[in-house]
Short mmCIF file of N, CA and C in Angstrom, two decimals:
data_model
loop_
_atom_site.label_atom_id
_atom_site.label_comp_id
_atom_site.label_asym_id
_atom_site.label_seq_id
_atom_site.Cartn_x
_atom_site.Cartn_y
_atom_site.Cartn_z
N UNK A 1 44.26 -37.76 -90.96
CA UNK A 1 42.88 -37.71 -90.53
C UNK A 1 42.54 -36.25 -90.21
N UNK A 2 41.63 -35.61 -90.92
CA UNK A 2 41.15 -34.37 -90.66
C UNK A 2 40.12 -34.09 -89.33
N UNK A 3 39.41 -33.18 -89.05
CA UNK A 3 38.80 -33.09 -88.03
C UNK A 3 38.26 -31.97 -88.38
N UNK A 4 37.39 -31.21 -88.38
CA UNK A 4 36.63 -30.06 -88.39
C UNK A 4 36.16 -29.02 -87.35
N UNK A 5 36.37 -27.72 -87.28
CA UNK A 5 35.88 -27.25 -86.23
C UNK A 5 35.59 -25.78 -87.22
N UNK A 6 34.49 -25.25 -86.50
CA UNK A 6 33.83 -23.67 -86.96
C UNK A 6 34.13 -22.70 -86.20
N UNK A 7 35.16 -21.66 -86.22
CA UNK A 7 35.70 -21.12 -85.47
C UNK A 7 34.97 -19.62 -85.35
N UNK A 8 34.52 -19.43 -86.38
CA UNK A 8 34.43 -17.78 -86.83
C UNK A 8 32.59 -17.71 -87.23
N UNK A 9 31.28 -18.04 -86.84
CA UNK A 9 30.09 -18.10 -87.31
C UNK A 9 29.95 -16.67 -87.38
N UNK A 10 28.70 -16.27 -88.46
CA UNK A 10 28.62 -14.98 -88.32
C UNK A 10 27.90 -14.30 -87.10
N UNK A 11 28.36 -12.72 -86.73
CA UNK A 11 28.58 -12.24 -85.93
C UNK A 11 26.54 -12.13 -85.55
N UNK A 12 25.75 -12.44 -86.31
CA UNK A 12 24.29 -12.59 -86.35
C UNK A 12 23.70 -13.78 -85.82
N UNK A 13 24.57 -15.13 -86.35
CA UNK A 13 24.36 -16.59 -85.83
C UNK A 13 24.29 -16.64 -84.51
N UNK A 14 22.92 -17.78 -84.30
CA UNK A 14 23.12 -18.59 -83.04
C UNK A 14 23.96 -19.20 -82.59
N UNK A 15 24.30 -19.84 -83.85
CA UNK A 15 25.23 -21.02 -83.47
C UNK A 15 26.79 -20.38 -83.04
N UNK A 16 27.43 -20.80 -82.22
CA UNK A 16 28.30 -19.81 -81.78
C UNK A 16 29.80 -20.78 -82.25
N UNK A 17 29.20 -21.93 -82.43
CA UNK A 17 30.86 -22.88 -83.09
C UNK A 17 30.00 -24.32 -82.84
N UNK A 18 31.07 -24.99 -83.28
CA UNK A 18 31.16 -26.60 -83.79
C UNK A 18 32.31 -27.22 -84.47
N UNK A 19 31.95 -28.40 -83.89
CA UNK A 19 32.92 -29.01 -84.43
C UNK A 19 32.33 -30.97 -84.83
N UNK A 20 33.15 -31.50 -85.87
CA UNK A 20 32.70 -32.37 -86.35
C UNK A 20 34.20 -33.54 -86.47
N UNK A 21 34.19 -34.71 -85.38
CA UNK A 21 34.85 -35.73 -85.07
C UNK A 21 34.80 -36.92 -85.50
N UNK A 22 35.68 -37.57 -85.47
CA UNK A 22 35.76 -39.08 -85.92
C UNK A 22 35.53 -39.56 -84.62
N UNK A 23 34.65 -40.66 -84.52
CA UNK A 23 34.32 -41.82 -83.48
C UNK A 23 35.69 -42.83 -83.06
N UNK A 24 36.55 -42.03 -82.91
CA UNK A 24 37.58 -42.14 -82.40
C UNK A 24 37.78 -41.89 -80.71
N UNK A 25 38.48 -42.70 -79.87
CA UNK A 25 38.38 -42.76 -78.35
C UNK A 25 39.55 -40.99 -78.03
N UNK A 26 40.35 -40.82 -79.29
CA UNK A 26 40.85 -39.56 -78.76
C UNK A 26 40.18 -38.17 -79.25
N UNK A 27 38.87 -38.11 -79.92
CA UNK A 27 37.93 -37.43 -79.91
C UNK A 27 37.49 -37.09 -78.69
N UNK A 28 37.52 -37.65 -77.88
CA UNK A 28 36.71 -37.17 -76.23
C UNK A 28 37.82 -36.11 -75.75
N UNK A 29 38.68 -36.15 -75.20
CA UNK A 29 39.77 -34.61 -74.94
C UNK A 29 40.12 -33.78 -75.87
N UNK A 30 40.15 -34.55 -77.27
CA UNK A 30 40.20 -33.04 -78.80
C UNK A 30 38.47 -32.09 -78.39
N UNK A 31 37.68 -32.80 -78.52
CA UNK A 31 35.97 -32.30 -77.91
C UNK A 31 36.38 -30.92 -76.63
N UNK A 32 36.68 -31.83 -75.49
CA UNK A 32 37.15 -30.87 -74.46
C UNK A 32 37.91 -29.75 -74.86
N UNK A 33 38.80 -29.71 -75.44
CA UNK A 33 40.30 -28.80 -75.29
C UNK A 33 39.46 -27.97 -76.59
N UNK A 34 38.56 -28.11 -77.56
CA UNK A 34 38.57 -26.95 -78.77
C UNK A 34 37.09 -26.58 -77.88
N UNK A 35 35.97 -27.09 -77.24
CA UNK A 35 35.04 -26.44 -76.84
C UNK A 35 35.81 -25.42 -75.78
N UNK A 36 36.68 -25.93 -75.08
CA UNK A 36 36.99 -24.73 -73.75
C UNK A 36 37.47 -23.77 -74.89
N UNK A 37 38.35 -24.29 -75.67
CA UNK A 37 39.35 -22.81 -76.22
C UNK A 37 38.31 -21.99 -77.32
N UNK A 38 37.08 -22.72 -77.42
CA UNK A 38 36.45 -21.88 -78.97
C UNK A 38 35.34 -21.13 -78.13
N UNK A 39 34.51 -21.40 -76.64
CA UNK A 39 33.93 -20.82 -76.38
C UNK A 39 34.40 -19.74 -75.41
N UNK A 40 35.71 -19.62 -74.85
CA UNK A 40 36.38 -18.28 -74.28
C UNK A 40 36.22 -17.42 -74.51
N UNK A 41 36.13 -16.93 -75.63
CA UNK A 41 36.02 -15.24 -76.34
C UNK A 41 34.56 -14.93 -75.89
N UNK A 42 33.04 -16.21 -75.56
CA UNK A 42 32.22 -15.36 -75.36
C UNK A 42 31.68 -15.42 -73.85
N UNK A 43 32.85 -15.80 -73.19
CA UNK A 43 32.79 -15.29 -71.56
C UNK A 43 31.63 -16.13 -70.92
N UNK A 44 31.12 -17.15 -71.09
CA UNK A 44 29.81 -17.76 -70.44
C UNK A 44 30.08 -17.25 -68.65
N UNK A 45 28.72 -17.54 -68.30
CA UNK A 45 28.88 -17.32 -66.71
C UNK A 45 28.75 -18.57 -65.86
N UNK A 46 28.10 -20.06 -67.12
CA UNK A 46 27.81 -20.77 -66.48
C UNK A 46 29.23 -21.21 -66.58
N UNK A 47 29.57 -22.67 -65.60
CA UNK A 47 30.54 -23.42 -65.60
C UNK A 47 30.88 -24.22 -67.03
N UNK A 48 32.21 -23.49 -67.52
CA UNK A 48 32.41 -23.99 -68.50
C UNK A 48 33.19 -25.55 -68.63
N UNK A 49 33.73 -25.69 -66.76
CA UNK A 49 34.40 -27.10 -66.52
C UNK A 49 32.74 -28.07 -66.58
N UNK A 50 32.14 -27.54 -66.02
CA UNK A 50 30.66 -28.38 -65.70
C UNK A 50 30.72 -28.74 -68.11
N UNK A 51 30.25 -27.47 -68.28
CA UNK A 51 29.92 -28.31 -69.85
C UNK A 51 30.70 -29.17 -70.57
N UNK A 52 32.26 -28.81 -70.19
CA UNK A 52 33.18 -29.85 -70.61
C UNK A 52 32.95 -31.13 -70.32
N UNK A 53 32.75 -31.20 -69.09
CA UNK A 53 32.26 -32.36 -68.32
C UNK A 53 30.90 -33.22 -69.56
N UNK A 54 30.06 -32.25 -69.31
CA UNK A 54 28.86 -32.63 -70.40
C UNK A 54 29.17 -33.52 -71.42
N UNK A 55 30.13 -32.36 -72.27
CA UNK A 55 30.36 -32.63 -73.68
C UNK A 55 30.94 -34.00 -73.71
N UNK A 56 32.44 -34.39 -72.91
CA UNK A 56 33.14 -35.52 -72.89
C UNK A 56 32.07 -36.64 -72.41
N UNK A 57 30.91 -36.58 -72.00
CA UNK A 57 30.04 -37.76 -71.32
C UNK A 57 29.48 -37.99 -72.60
N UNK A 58 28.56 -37.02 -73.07
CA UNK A 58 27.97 -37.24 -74.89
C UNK A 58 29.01 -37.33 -75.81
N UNK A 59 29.74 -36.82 -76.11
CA UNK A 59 30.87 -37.43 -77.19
C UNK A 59 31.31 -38.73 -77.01
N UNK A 60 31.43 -39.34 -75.53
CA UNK A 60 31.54 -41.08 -75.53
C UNK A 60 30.60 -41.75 -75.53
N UNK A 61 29.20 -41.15 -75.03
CA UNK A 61 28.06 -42.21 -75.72
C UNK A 61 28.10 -42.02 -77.58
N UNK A 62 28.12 -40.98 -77.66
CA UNK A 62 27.99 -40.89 -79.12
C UNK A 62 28.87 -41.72 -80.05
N UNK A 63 29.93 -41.98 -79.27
CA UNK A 63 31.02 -42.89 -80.08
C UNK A 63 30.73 -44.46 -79.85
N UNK A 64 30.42 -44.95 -78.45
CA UNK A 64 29.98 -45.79 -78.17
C UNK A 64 28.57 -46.42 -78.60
N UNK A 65 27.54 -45.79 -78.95
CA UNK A 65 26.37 -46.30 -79.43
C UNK A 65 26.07 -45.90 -80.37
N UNK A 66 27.08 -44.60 -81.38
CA UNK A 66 26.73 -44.33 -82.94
C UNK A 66 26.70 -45.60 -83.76
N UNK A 67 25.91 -45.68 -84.65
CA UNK A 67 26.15 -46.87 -85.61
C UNK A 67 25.67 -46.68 -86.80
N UNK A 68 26.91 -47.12 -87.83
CA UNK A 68 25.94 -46.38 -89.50
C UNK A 68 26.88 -47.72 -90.04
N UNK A 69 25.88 -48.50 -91.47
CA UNK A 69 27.09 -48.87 -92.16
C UNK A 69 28.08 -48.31 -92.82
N UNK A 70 27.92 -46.98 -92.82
CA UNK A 70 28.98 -46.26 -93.98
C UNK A 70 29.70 -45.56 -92.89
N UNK A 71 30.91 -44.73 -93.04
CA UNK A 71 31.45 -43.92 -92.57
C UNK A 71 30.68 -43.06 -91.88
N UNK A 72 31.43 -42.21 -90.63
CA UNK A 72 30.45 -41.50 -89.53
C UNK A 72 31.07 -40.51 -88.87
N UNK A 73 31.07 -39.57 -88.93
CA UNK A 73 31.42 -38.49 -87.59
C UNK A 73 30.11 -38.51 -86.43
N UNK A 74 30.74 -37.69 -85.30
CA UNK A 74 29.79 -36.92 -84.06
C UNK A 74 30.33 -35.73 -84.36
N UNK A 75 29.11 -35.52 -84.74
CA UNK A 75 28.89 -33.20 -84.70
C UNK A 75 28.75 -33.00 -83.36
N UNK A 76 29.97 -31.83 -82.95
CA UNK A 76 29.21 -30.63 -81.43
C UNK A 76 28.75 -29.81 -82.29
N UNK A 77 27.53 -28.82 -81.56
CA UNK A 77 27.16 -27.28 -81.76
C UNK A 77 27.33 -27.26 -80.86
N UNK A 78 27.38 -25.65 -80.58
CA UNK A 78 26.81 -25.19 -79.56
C UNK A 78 26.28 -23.81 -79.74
N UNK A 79 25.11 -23.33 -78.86
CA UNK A 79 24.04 -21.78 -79.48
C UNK A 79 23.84 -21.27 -78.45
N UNK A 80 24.11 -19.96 -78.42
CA UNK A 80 23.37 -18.73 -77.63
C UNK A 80 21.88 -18.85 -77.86
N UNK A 81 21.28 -18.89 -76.98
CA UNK A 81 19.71 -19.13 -77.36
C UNK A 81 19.70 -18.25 -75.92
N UNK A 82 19.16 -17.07 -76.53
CA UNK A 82 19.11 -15.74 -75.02
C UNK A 82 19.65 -15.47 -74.15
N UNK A 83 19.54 -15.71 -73.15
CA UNK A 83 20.52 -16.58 -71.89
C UNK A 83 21.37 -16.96 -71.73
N UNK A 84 20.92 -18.32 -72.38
CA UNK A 84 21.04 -19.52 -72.28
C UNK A 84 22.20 -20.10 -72.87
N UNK A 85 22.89 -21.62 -73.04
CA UNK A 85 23.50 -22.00 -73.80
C UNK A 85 23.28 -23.10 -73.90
N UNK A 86 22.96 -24.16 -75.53
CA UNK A 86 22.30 -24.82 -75.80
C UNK A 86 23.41 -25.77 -76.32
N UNK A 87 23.90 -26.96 -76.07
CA UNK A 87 25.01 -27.77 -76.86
C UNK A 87 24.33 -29.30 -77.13
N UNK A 88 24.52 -29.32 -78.82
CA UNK A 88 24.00 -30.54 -79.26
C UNK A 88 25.04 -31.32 -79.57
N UNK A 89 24.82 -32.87 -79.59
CA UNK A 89 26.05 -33.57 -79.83
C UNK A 89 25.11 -35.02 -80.91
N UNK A 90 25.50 -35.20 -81.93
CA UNK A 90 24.57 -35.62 -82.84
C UNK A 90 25.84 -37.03 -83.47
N UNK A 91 24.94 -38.37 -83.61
CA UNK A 91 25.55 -39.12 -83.86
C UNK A 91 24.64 -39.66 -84.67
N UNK A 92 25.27 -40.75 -85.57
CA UNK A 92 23.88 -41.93 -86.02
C UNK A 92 23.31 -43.05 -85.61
N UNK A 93 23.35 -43.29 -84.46
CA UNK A 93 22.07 -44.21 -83.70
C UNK A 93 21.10 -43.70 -83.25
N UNK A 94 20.23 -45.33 -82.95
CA UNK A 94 18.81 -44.50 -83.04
C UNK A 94 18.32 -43.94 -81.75
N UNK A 95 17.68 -42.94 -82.11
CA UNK A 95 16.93 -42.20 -81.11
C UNK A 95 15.99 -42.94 -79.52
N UNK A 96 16.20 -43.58 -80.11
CA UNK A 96 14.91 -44.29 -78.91
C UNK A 96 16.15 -45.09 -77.86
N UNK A 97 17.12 -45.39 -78.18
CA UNK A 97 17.85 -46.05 -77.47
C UNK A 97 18.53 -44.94 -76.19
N UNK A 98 18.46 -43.81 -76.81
CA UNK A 98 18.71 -42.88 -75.41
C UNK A 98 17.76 -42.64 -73.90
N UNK A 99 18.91 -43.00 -72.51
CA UNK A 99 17.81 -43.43 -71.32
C UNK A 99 19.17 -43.12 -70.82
N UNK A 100 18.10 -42.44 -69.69
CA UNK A 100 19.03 -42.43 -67.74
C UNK A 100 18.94 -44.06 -67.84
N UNK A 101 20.00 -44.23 -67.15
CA UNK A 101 20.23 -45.44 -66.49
C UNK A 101 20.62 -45.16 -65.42
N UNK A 102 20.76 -46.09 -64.20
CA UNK A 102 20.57 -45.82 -62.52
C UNK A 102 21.75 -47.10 -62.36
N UNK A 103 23.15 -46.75 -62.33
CA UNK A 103 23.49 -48.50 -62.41
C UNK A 103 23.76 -48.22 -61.01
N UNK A 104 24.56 -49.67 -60.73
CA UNK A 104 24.67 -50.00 -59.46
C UNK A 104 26.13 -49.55 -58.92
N UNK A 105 26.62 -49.20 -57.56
CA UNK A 105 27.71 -48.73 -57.13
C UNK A 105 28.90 -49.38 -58.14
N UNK A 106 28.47 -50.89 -58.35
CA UNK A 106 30.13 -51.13 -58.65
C UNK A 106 29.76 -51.26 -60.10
N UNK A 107 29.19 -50.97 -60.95
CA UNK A 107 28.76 -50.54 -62.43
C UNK A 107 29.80 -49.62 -62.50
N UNK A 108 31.07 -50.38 -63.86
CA UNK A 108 32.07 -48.88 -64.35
C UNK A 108 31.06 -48.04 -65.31
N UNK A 109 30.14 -48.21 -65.82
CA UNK A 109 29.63 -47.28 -66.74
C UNK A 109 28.20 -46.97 -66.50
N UNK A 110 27.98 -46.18 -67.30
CA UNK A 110 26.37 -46.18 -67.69
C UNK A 110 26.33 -44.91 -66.98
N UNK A 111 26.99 -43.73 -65.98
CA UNK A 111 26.51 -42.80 -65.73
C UNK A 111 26.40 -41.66 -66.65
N UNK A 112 26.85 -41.69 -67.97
CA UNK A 112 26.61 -40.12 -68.22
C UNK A 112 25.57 -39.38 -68.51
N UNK A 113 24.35 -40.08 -69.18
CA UNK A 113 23.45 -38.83 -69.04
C UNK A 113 22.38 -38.65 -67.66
N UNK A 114 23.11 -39.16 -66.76
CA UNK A 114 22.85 -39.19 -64.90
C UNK A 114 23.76 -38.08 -65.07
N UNK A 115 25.20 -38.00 -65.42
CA UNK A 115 25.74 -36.56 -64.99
C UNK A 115 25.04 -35.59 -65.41
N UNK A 116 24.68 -35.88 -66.43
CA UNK A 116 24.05 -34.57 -67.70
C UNK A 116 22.96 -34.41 -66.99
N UNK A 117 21.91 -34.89 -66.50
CA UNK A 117 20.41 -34.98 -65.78
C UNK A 117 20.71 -34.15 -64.75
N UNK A 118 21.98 -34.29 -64.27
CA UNK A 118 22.15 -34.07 -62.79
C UNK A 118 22.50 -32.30 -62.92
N UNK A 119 23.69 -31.74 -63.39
CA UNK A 119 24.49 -30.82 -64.00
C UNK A 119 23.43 -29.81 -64.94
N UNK A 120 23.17 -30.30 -65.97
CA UNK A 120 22.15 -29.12 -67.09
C UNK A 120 21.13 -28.64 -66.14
N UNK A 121 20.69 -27.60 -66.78
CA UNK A 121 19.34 -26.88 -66.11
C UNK A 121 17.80 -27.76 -66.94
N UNK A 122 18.49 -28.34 -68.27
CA UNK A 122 17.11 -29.08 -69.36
C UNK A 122 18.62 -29.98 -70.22
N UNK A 123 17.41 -31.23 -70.31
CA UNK A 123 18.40 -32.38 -71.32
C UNK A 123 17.21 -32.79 -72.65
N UNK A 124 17.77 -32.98 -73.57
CA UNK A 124 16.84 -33.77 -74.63
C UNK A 124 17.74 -34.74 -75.52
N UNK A 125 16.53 -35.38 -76.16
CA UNK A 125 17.13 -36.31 -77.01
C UNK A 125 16.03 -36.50 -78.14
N UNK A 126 16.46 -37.21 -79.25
CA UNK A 126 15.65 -37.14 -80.38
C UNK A 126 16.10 -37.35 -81.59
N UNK A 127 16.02 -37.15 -82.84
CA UNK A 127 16.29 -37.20 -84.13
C UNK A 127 16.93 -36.49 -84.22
N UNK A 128 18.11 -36.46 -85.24
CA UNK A 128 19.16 -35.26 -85.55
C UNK A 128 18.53 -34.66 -87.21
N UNK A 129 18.44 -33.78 -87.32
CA UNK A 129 18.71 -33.07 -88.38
C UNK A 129 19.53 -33.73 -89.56
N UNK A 130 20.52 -33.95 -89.26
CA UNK A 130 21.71 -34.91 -89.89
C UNK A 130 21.64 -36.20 -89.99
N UNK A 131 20.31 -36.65 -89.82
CA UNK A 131 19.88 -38.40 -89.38
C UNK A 131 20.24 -38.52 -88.17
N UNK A 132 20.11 -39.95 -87.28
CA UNK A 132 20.55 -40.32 -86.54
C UNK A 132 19.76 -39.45 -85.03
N UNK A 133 20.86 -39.29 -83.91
CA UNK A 133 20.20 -39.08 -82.89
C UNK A 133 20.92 -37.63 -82.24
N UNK A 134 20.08 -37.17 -81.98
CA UNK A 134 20.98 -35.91 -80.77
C UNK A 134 20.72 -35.48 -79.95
N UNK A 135 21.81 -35.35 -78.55
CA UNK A 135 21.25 -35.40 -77.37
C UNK A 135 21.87 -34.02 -77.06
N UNK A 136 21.04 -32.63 -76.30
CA UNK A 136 21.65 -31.67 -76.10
C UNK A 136 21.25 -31.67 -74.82
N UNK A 137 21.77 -30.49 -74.11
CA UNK A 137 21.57 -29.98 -72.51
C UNK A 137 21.63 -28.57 -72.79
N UNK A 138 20.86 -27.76 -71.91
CA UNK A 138 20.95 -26.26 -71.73
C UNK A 138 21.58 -25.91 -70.32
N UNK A 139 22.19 -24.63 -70.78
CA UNK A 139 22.29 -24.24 -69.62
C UNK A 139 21.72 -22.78 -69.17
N UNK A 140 21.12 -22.96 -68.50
CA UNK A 140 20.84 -21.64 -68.26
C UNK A 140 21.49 -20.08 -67.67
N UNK A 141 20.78 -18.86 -67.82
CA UNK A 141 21.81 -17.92 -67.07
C UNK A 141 22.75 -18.08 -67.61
N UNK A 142 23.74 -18.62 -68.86
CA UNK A 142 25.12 -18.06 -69.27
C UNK A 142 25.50 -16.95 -69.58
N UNK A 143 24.44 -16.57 -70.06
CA UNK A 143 24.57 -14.65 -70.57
C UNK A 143 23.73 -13.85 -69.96
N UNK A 144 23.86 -13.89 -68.38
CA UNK A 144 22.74 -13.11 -67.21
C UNK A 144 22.59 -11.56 -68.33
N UNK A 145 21.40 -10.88 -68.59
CA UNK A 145 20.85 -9.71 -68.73
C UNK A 145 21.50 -8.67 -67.83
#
């Protein structure tokens, strides 16, 4: 089983790396362990445990509510956008099904894009480029001026 990751974008690109997973349950710590090690070289200021955090919450909805009849990965990006740092996580279900949910104390699930709401400085969701749906978060201040 292969796995994909963009190690090297050009030195002009936004996009600063990515990577592209199988909807596989050990995709959520491969996600973690190549975002910490691929975004090191460009020193963010924000919390890079906080985006890990992020990423592993959207990479398990994405696995959990992607749905295609044919074969499927979840794409990460992630982009320098000024500042800022912008990480999309793109699956194929549909768009409209993405929502905060508020569960109840003894609810095992349903918090992650409550972490993400809580944690990002901005969250979205919407149509992917690639079909399907993608939910990113910014962060702001990663590359203070």
């Amino acid at each position: 089983m292969a796995y994909t990751i963009d190690r090297h974008p050009g030195p002009d690109a936004p996009r600063l790396g990515a990577m592209v997973l199988y909807p596989i349950a050990e995709s959520v710590p491969r996600a973690r362990r190549w975002f910490q090690k691929l975004i090191a070289p460009y020193a963010p200021a924000c919390s890079v445990d906080d985006c890990t955090l992020m990423i592993s919450e959207l990479v398990t909805n994405a696995i959990v509510y992607g749905r295609s009849d044919d074969p499927w990965v979840v794409r990460v990006e992630w982009f320098r956008e000024g500042d800022s740092l912008r990480v999309e996580v793109h699956n194929p279900g549909f768009p409209a099904n993405v929502r905060v949910r508020r569960p109840d104390a003894d609810d095992a699930h349903g918090r992650g894009l409550l972490l993400v709401d809580s944690i990002a400085d901005s969250w979205h969701s919407g149509p992917s480029p690639f079909g399907g749906t993608v939910v990113s978060f910014v962060m702001d201040d990663a590359w203070p001026g």
